[in-house]
mmCIF file of C-alpha atoms and ligand atoms in Angstrom:
data_model
loop_
_atom_site.group_PDB
_atom_site.id
_atom_site.type_symbol
_atom_site.label_atom_id
_atom_site.label_comp_id
_atom_site.label_asym_id
_atom_site.label_seq_id
_atom_site.Cartn_x
_atom_site.Cartn_y
_atom_site.Cartn_z
ATOM 1 C CA MET D 1 5.759 -17.782 -16.911
ATOM 2 C CA TYR D 2 5.289 -13.938 -16.647
ATOM 3 C CA VAL D 3 5.681 -12.730 -20.136
ATOM 4 C CA LYS D 4 6.311 -9.030 -20.473
ATOM 5 C CA ILE D 5 6.539 -7.039 -23.747
ATOM 6 C CA GLU D 6 8.377 -3.783 -23.845
ATOM 7 C CA PRO D 7 8.362 -1.389 -26.742
ATOM 8 C CA ASP D 8 12.230 -1.381 -27.254
ATOM 9 C CA TYR D 9 15.552 -2.582 -25.978
ATOM 10 C CA ASP D 10 16.055 0.261 -23.711
ATOM 11 C CA ALA D 11 12.716 -0.180 -22.006
ATOM 12 C CA LEU D 12 13.199 -3.921 -21.492
ATOM 13 C CA SER D 13 16.718 -3.316 -20.145
ATOM 14 C CA GLN D 14 15.300 -0.747 -17.646
ATOM 15 C CA ARG D 15 12.560 -3.089 -16.529
ATOM 16 C CA ALA D 16 15.045 -5.908 -16.097
ATOM 17 C CA ALA D 17 17.507 -3.694 -14.128
ATOM 18 C CA ARG D 18 14.637 -2.710 -11.838
ATOM 19 C CA VAL D 19 13.968 -6.371 -10.939
ATOM 20 C CA VAL D 20 17.547 -7.006 -10.002
ATOM 21 C CA ALA D 21 17.909 -3.427 -8.136
ATOM 22 C CA ASP D 22 14.697 -4.189 -6.094
ATOM 23 C CA LEU D 23 16.000 -7.699 -5.228
ATOM 24 C CA VAL D 24 19.338 -6.216 -3.902
ATOM 25 C CA ARG D 25 17.591 -3.526 -1.926
ATOM 26 C CA ARG D 26 15.365 -6.010 -0.193
ATOM 27 C CA LYS D 27 18.058 -8.605 0.164
ATOM 28 C CA PRO D 28 21.517 -7.132 0.315
ATOM 29 C CA ASN D 29 23.090 -10.468 0.363
ATOM 30 C CA ALA D 30 21.314 -11.667 -2.668
ATOM 31 C CA VAL D 31 22.997 -14.393 -4.836
ATOM 32 C CA LEU D 32 22.798 -13.409 -8.561
ATOM 33 C CA GLY D 33 23.130 -15.695 -11.517
ATOM 34 C CA LEU D 34 24.507 -13.764 -14.402
ATOM 35 C CA ALA D 35 24.696 -14.110 -18.179
ATOM 36 C CA THR D 36 26.965 -12.660 -20.872
ATOM 37 C CA GLY D 37 26.173 -11.897 -24.507
ATOM 38 C CA SER D 38 24.823 -8.714 -26.052
ATOM 39 C CA THR D 39 21.346 -9.104 -24.670
ATOM 40 C CA PRO D 40 21.971 -8.231 -20.878
ATOM 41 C CA GLU D 41 24.409 -5.318 -21.554
ATOM 42 C CA GLY D 42 21.634 -2.716 -21.341
ATOM 43 C CA LEU D 43 20.318 -4.306 -18.095
ATOM 44 C CA TYR D 44 23.928 -4.057 -16.622
ATOM 45 C CA ALA D 45 24.194 -0.428 -17.818
ATOM 46 C CA HIS D 46 20.960 0.534 -16.162
ATOM 47 C CA LEU D 47 21.941 -1.353 -12.968
ATOM 48 C CA ILE D 48 25.133 0.624 -12.751
ATOM 49 C CA ARG D 49 23.177 3.851 -13.152
ATOM 50 C CA ILE D 50 20.625 2.857 -10.585
ATOM 51 C CA ALA D 51 23.341 1.771 -8.083
ATOM 52 C CA ARG D 52 24.955 5.173 -8.501
ATOM 53 C CA ASP D 53 21.879 7.284 -8.421
ATOM 54 C CA GLU D 54 20.187 5.443 -5.658
ATOM 55 C CA LYS D 55 23.174 4.532 -3.673
ATOM 56 C CA LEU D 56 22.539 0.791 -3.925
ATOM 57 C CA ASP D 57 24.994 -1.283 -1.995
ATOM 58 C CA PHE D 58 26.420 -4.433 -3.778
ATOM 59 C CA SER D 59 29.111 -5.168 -1.186
ATOM 60 C CA ARG D 60 27.263 -8.158 0.209
ATOM 61 C CA VAL D 61 26.060 -9.635 -3.147
ATOM 62 C CA THR D 62 27.514 -12.930 -4.503
ATOM 63 C CA THR D 63 27.440 -13.718 -8.131
ATOM 64 C CA PHE D 64 27.726 -16.869 -10.307
ATOM 65 C CA ASN D 65 28.044 -16.754 -14.149
ATOM 66 C CA LEU D 66 26.332 -19.245 -16.261
ATOM 67 C CA ASP D 67 29.279 -20.273 -18.344
ATOM 68 C CA GLU D 68 32.824 -19.729 -19.658
ATOM 69 C CA TYR D 69 34.700 -20.664 -22.866
ATOM 70 C CA GLU D 70 37.103 -23.534 -22.538
ATOM 71 C CA GLY D 71 40.731 -22.652 -23.376
ATOM 72 C CA LEU D 72 40.385 -18.857 -22.924
ATOM 73 C CA PRO D 73 42.397 -17.424 -20.099
ATOM 74 C CA ALA D 74 40.429 -15.076 -17.817
ATOM 75 C CA SER D 75 42.548 -12.180 -19.131
ATOM 76 C CA HIS D 76 41.463 -12.737 -22.814
ATOM 77 C CA PRO D 77 39.188 -9.773 -23.880
ATOM 78 C CA GLU D 78 36.512 -12.190 -24.971
ATOM 79 C CA SER D 79 36.550 -14.381 -21.912
ATOM 80 C CA TYR D 80 33.303 -14.101 -19.911
ATOM 81 C CA ARG D 81 35.436 -12.975 -16.876
ATOM 82 C CA SER D 82 36.595 -9.972 -18.955
ATOM 83 C CA PHE D 83 33.057 -9.299 -20.231
ATOM 84 C CA MET D 84 31.796 -9.100 -16.806
ATOM 85 C CA GLN D 85 34.611 -6.940 -15.334
ATOM 86 C CA ARG D 86 33.968 -4.564 -18.270
ATOM 87 C CA ASN D 87 30.258 -4.472 -18.170
ATOM 88 C CA LEU D 88 29.403 -4.778 -14.516
ATOM 89 C CA PHE D 89 31.951 -5.800 -11.864
ATOM 90 C CA ASP D 90 34.433 -2.948 -12.242
ATOM 91 C CA ALA D 91 31.648 -0.257 -12.121
ATOM 92 C CA LEU D 92 29.904 -1.894 -9.087
ATOM 93 C CA GLY D 93 33.234 -2.470 -7.296
ATOM 94 C CA LEU D 94 32.650 -6.272 -7.014
ATOM 95 C CA THR D 95 35.599 -8.130 -5.929
ATOM 96 C CA ASN D 96 36.959 -11.525 -7.154
ATOM 97 C CA ASP D 97 35.824 -12.985 -3.810
ATOM 98 C CA GLN D 98 32.154 -12.019 -4.618
ATOM 99 C CA THR D 99 32.098 -13.055 -8.204
ATOM 100 C CA ASN D 100 32.269 -16.598 -9.310
ATOM 101 C CA LEU D 101 33.096 -17.827 -12.936
ATOM 102 C CA LEU D 102 34.141 -21.260 -13.987
ATOM 103 C CA SER D 103 37.787 -21.370 -15.078
ATOM 104 C CA GLY D 104 38.195 -21.996 -18.875
ATOM 105 C CA MET D 105 41.809 -23.010 -18.302
ATOM 106 C CA SER D 106 41.188 -25.747 -15.713
ATOM 107 C CA SER D 107 43.014 -28.943 -16.604
ATOM 108 C CA ASP D 108 40.293 -30.875 -14.888
ATOM 109 C CA PRO D 109 36.851 -29.614 -16.071
ATOM 110 C CA ALA D 110 34.879 -32.219 -14.272
ATOM 111 C CA THR D 111 36.265 -31.177 -10.952
ATOM 112 C CA GLU D 112 36.070 -27.599 -11.730
ATOM 113 C CA CYS D 113 32.429 -28.005 -12.537
ATOM 114 C CA ALA D 114 31.593 -30.153 -9.409
ATOM 115 C CA ASN D 115 33.379 -27.512 -7.401
ATOM 116 C CA PHE D 116 31.258 -24.680 -9.008
ATOM 117 C CA GLU D 117 28.029 -26.489 -8.084
ATOM 118 C CA ALA D 118 29.341 -27.010 -4.468
ATOM 119 C CA LYS D 119 30.009 -23.317 -4.217
ATOM 120 C CA ILE D 120 26.401 -22.425 -5.389
ATOM 121 C CA ARG D 121 25.138 -24.757 -2.700
ATOM 122 C CA ARG D 122 27.337 -23.218 -0.014
ATOM 123 C CA ALA D 123 26.243 -19.695 -1.096
ATOM 124 C CA GLY D 124 22.632 -20.910 -0.284
ATOM 125 C CA GLY D 125 21.486 -21.270 -3.979
ATOM 126 C CA ILE D 126 20.850 -18.599 -6.594
ATOM 127 C CA ASP D 127 17.986 -16.117 -5.891
ATOM 128 C CA LEU D 128 17.665 -14.668 -9.419
ATOM 129 C CA GLN D 129 19.147 -16.264 -12.494
ATOM 130 C CA ILE D 130 19.545 -13.789 -15.498
ATOM 131 C CA LEU D 131 19.454 -15.530 -18.834
ATOM 132 C CA GLY D 132 19.619 -14.812 -22.643
ATOM 133 C CA ILE D 133 18.530 -17.273 -25.303
ATOM 134 C CA GLY D 134 20.518 -18.516 -28.267
ATOM 135 C CA SER D 135 18.956 -18.600 -31.638
ATOM 136 C CA ASP D 136 19.094 -22.417 -31.548
ATOM 137 C CA GLY D 137 17.158 -22.506 -28.195
ATOM 138 C CA HIS D 138 20.037 -22.735 -25.806
ATOM 139 C CA ILE D 139 20.288 -21.138 -22.302
ATOM 140 C CA ALA D 140 23.666 -20.778 -20.932
ATOM 141 C CA PHE D 141 25.588 -23.119 -23.287
ATOM 142 C CA CYS D 142 22.990 -25.888 -23.014
ATOM 143 C CA GLU D 143 22.657 -26.693 -26.705
ATOM 144 C CA PRO D 144 19.796 -28.650 -28.383
ATOM 145 C CA GLY D 145 19.798 -32.268 -27.060
ATOM 146 C CA SER D 146 21.104 -31.150 -23.593
ATOM 147 C CA SER D 147 19.590 -33.024 -20.709
ATOM 148 C CA LEU D 148 16.845 -31.075 -19.021
ATOM 149 C CA ALA D 149 18.191 -32.355 -15.710
ATOM 150 C CA GLY D 150 21.916 -31.672 -16.634
ATOM 151 C CA ARG D 151 24.402 -30.256 -14.220
ATOM 152 C CA THR D 152 27.424 -28.026 -14.755
ATOM 153 C CA SER D 153 29.742 -29.665 -17.221
ATOM 154 C CA LEU D 154 31.942 -29.344 -20.307
ATOM 155 C CA VAL D 155 29.986 -29.127 -23.540
ATOM 156 C CA ALA D 156 30.817 -28.750 -27.273
ATOM 157 C CA LEU D 157 29.293 -25.540 -28.815
ATOM 158 C CA HIS D 158 26.770 -25.982 -31.641
ATOM 159 C CA PRO D 159 27.900 -24.731 -35.048
ATOM 160 C CA GLN D 160 25.053 -22.158 -34.868
ATOM 161 C CA THR D 161 26.370 -20.744 -31.609
ATOM 162 C CA ILE D 162 29.966 -20.599 -33.051
ATOM 163 C CA ALA D 163 28.585 -18.752 -36.013
ATOM 164 C CA ASP D 164 26.477 -16.427 -33.786
ATOM 165 C CA ASN D 165 29.471 -15.666 -31.557
ATOM 166 C CA ALA D 166 31.962 -15.048 -34.346
ATOM 167 C CA ARG D 167 30.889 -11.374 -34.225
ATOM 168 C CA PHE D 168 32.801 -10.988 -30.937
ATOM 169 C CA PHE D 169 36.002 -12.438 -32.403
ATOM 170 C CA ASP D 170 38.280 -11.548 -35.382
ATOM 171 C CA LYS D 171 37.198 -14.658 -37.312
ATOM 172 C CA GLU D 172 34.930 -17.706 -36.766
ATOM 173 C CA ASP D 173 37.999 -19.932 -36.357
ATOM 174 C CA ASP D 174 38.940 -18.000 -33.236
ATOM 175 C CA VAL D 175 35.677 -18.860 -31.468
ATOM 176 C CA PRO D 176 36.408 -21.638 -28.855
ATOM 177 C CA ARG D 177 34.767 -24.893 -29.817
ATOM 178 C CA LYS D 178 33.983 -25.904 -26.084
ATOM 179 C CA ALA D 179 32.740 -24.229 -22.904
ATOM 180 C CA MET D 180 31.900 -25.128 -19.304
ATOM 181 C CA THR D 181 28.296 -24.345 -18.526
ATOM 182 C CA MET D 182 25.658 -24.726 -15.771
ATOM 183 C CA GLY D 183 23.175 -27.408 -16.755
ATOM 184 C CA VAL D 184 19.529 -26.899 -17.285
ATOM 185 C CA GLY D 185 18.970 -28.762 -13.990
ATOM 186 C CA THR D 186 21.298 -26.350 -12.224
ATOM 187 C CA ILE D 187 19.406 -23.303 -13.732
ATOM 188 C CA LEU D 188 15.994 -24.700 -12.805
ATOM 189 C CA GLU D 189 17.165 -24.718 -9.144
ATOM 190 C CA ALA D 190 17.473 -20.963 -9.006
ATOM 191 C CA ARG D 191 14.591 -19.420 -6.926
ATOM 192 C CA SER D 192 13.541 -17.191 -9.844
ATOM 193 C CA CYS D 193 14.661 -16.630 -13.399
ATOM 194 C CA LEU D 194 14.780 -13.526 -15.638
ATOM 195 C CA ILE D 195 15.206 -14.373 -19.333
ATOM 196 C CA LEU D 196 15.567 -11.488 -21.843
ATOM 197 C CA ALA D 197 15.316 -11.332 -25.661
ATOM 198 C CA LYS D 198 15.649 -8.562 -28.195
ATOM 199 C CA GLY D 199 15.339 -8.258 -31.931
ATOM 200 C CA SER D 200 13.935 -10.179 -34.987
ATOM 201 C CA ALA D 201 16.634 -12.949 -34.747
ATOM 202 C CA LYS D 202 14.964 -14.171 -31.555
ATOM 203 C CA ALA D 203 11.371 -13.971 -32.554
ATOM 204 C CA ASP D 204 10.945 -17.678 -33.655
ATOM 205 C CA VAL D 205 12.927 -19.186 -30.801
ATOM 206 C CA TRP D 206 11.122 -16.891 -28.188
ATOM 207 C CA ALA D 207 7.709 -18.002 -29.410
ATOM 208 C CA LYS D 208 8.824 -21.678 -29.159
ATOM 209 C CA MET D 209 10.370 -21.285 -25.683
ATOM 210 C CA ILE D 210 7.041 -19.779 -24.283
ATOM 211 C CA GLU D 211 4.392 -21.589 -26.384
ATOM 212 C CA GLY D 212 6.032 -24.593 -27.890
ATOM 213 C CA PRO D 213 6.311 -28.031 -26.273
ATOM 214 C CA VAL D 214 8.998 -28.698 -23.597
ATOM 215 C CA SER D 215 11.807 -30.459 -25.346
ATOM 216 C CA SER D 216 15.657 -31.055 -24.949
ATOM 217 C CA GLN D 217 15.669 -29.888 -28.654
ATOM 218 C CA LEU D 218 14.944 -26.359 -27.318
ATOM 219 C CA PRO D 219 16.528 -26.236 -23.845
ATOM 220 C CA ALA D 220 15.067 -22.859 -22.986
ATOM 221 C CA SER D 221 11.609 -24.521 -23.248
ATOM 222 C CA ALA D 222 12.498 -26.308 -19.880
ATOM 223 C CA LEU D 223 11.779 -22.878 -18.206
ATOM 224 C CA GLN D 224 8.058 -23.756 -18.529
ATOM 225 C CA LEU D 225 8.703 -26.228 -15.631
ATOM 226 C CA HIS D 226 10.179 -23.505 -13.392
ATOM 227 C CA PRO D 227 7.784 -21.959 -10.776
ATOM 228 C CA TRP D 228 8.829 -18.293 -11.376
ATOM 229 C CA VAL D 229 10.185 -17.060 -14.655
ATOM 230 C CA ILE D 230 9.914 -13.547 -15.840
ATOM 231 C CA ALA D 231 10.431 -13.414 -19.644
ATOM 232 C CA ILE D 232 10.925 -9.840 -20.943
ATOM 233 C CA SER D 233 11.352 -9.053 -24.646
ATOM 234 C CA ASP D 234 10.990 -6.120 -26.937
ATOM 235 C CA THR D 235 7.910 -5.972 -29.367
ATOM 236 C CA VAL D 236 10.015 -7.367 -32.294
ATOM 237 C CA ALA D 237 11.168 -10.512 -30.421
ATOM 238 C CA ALA D 238 7.589 -10.997 -29.150
ATOM 239 C CA SER D 239 6.150 -10.675 -32.675
ATOM 240 C CA LYS D 240 5.621 -14.363 -33.176
ATOM 241 C CA LEU D 241 3.761 -15.130 -29.871
ATOM 242 C CA LYS D 242 0.215 -16.317 -30.407
ATOM 243 C CA HIS D 243 -0.995 -14.979 -27.159
ATOM 244 C CA GLY D 244 0.855 -11.601 -27.085
ATOM 245 C CA ASP D 245 -2.291 -9.610 -26.261
ATOM 246 C CA TYR D 246 -3.257 -11.919 -23.372
ATOM 247 C CA TYR D 247 0.437 -11.514 -22.005
ATOM 248 C CA LYS D 248 -0.014 -7.735 -22.132
ATOM 249 C CA HIS D 249 -3.346 -7.910 -20.384
ATOM 250 C CA MET D 250 -1.924 -10.121 -17.682
ATOM 251 C CA ASP D 251 0.946 -7.763 -17.104
ATOM 252 C CA ARG D 252 -1.537 -4.841 -16.655
ATOM 253 C CA GLU D 253 -3.819 -6.870 -14.378
ATOM 254 C CA LEU D 254 -0.960 -7.968 -12.173
ATOM 255 C CA ALA D 255 0.870 -4.776 -12.080
ATOM 256 C CA ASP D 256 0.403 -4.249 -8.319
ATOM 257 C CA GLN D 257 1.730 -7.739 -7.490
ATOM 258 C CA PRO D 258 5.284 -8.736 -6.311
ATOM 259 C CA VAL D 259 7.603 -9.191 -9.149
ATOM 260 C CA LEU D 260 9.546 -11.876 -7.317
ATOM 261 C CA PRO D 261 8.220 -14.766 -5.372
ATOM 262 C CA HIS D 262 8.144 -14.610 -1.486
ATOM 263 C CA TRP D 263 10.450 -17.581 -1.399
ATOM 264 C CA VAL D 264 13.434 -15.548 -2.694
ATOM 265 C CA PHE D 265 13.158 -13.775 0.725
ATOM 266 C CA GLN D 266 12.105 -16.819 2.736
ATOM 267 C CA PRO D 267 13.842 -19.723 1.047
ATOM 268 C CA GLU D 268 12.313 -22.248 3.400
ATOM 269 C CA LEU D 269 9.007 -21.417 1.873
ATOM 270 C CA ASP D 270 10.160 -22.502 -1.590
ATOM 271 C CA PRO D 271 7.644 -25.102 -2.755
ATOM 272 C CA ARG D 272 10.732 -27.098 -3.895
ATOM 273 C CA ALA D 273 12.623 -26.710 -0.564
ATOM 274 C CA ALA D 274 12.548 -30.441 0.503
ATOM 275 C CA MET D 275 13.621 -31.491 -2.998
ATOM 276 C CA LEU D 276 16.439 -28.935 -3.069
ATOM 277 C CA ALA D 277 17.650 -29.746 0.497
ATOM 278 C CA SER D 278 17.917 -33.460 -0.470
ATOM 279 C CA ARG D 279 20.633 -32.668 -3.131
HETATM 280 C C1 F6R M 301 25.962 -16.321 -22.199
HETATM 281 C C2 F6R M 301 24.964 -17.268 -22.361
HETATM 282 C C3 F6R M 301 24.180 -17.447 -23.665
HETATM 283 C C4 F6R M 301 23.611 -16.238 -24.272
HETATM 284 C C5 F6R M 301 22.948 -16.467 -25.601
HETATM 285 C C6 F6R M 301 22.381 -15.257 -26.234
HETATM 286 O O1 F6R M 301 26.444 -16.303 -20.877
HETATM 287 O O2 F6R M 301 24.453 -17.717 -21.351
HETATM 288 O O3 F6R M 301 23.133 -18.417 -23.563
HETATM 289 O O4 F6R M 301 22.631 -15.623 -23.383
HETATM 290 O O5 F6R M 301 23.853 -16.993 -26.492
HETATM 291 O O6 F6R M 301 23.451 -14.432 -26.617
HETATM 292 P P1 F6R M 301 23.111 -12.930 -26.979
HETATM 293 O O7 F6R M 301 22.579 -12.119 -25.966
HETATM 294 O O8 F6R M 301 24.439 -12.292 -27.512
HETATM 295 O O9 F6R M 301 22.185 -13.046 -28.197
#
């Protein structure tokens, strides 16, 4: 894992946006995996600025979002489709054909989830998956106890997640109880991952994800099994890391190295290519 510690939220957001922008510049038909929540908002704002200032073309990019609440129509202001339109898609001019989100209103979630996985495969797989982390250790909506090999499915949200997300709704009772989400197994198949954390509320879970044991009790820890994860946080979220000084040293020492693996640009060279092709 490439652990990077930035002084504050704006610096981490800028650095993360630069990773995405450089990918799209080098691979204009990149497939991006996207997250919602408050953490990636700064990344998206910087990406919009970079796209405008540097005339970065997103017209051939395809996106897949990690998750969507069950029972919320796309038009609901707190649906993840609405979040993405507001925070990224409208400003970049991304069309509905380019952007894929699970439908929270599907009457057949199992088929909806299977079709979503098939679409990811048809798009050639995800080049870079953006992630946030829940205070209970979830990634996407893979809550504690999720299979680390899990696929896209309907899940029940943990009470902690419902409480955490109540801030986006009028009251806690309005937070949907279920969601459809990529599984940890789906996420681990992305060619590279970029996970972000900010603030003191994430300090414990960030240290466990990076330095604790791999466990389904903390699904984000499964990222330790992925060959290329960039983990960027602010200093406060990094404050409980035991090896923080080493990560900073590593960041400086490797500053001239590519930020993304060569197999993002040459997928046939992915060390997992044979395993992924057999799916
Ligand atoms: C949302 C998602 C979630 C969030 C997580 C952190 O698409 O995948 O896993 O990343 O709940 O949310 P924030 O960033 O609001 O703390």
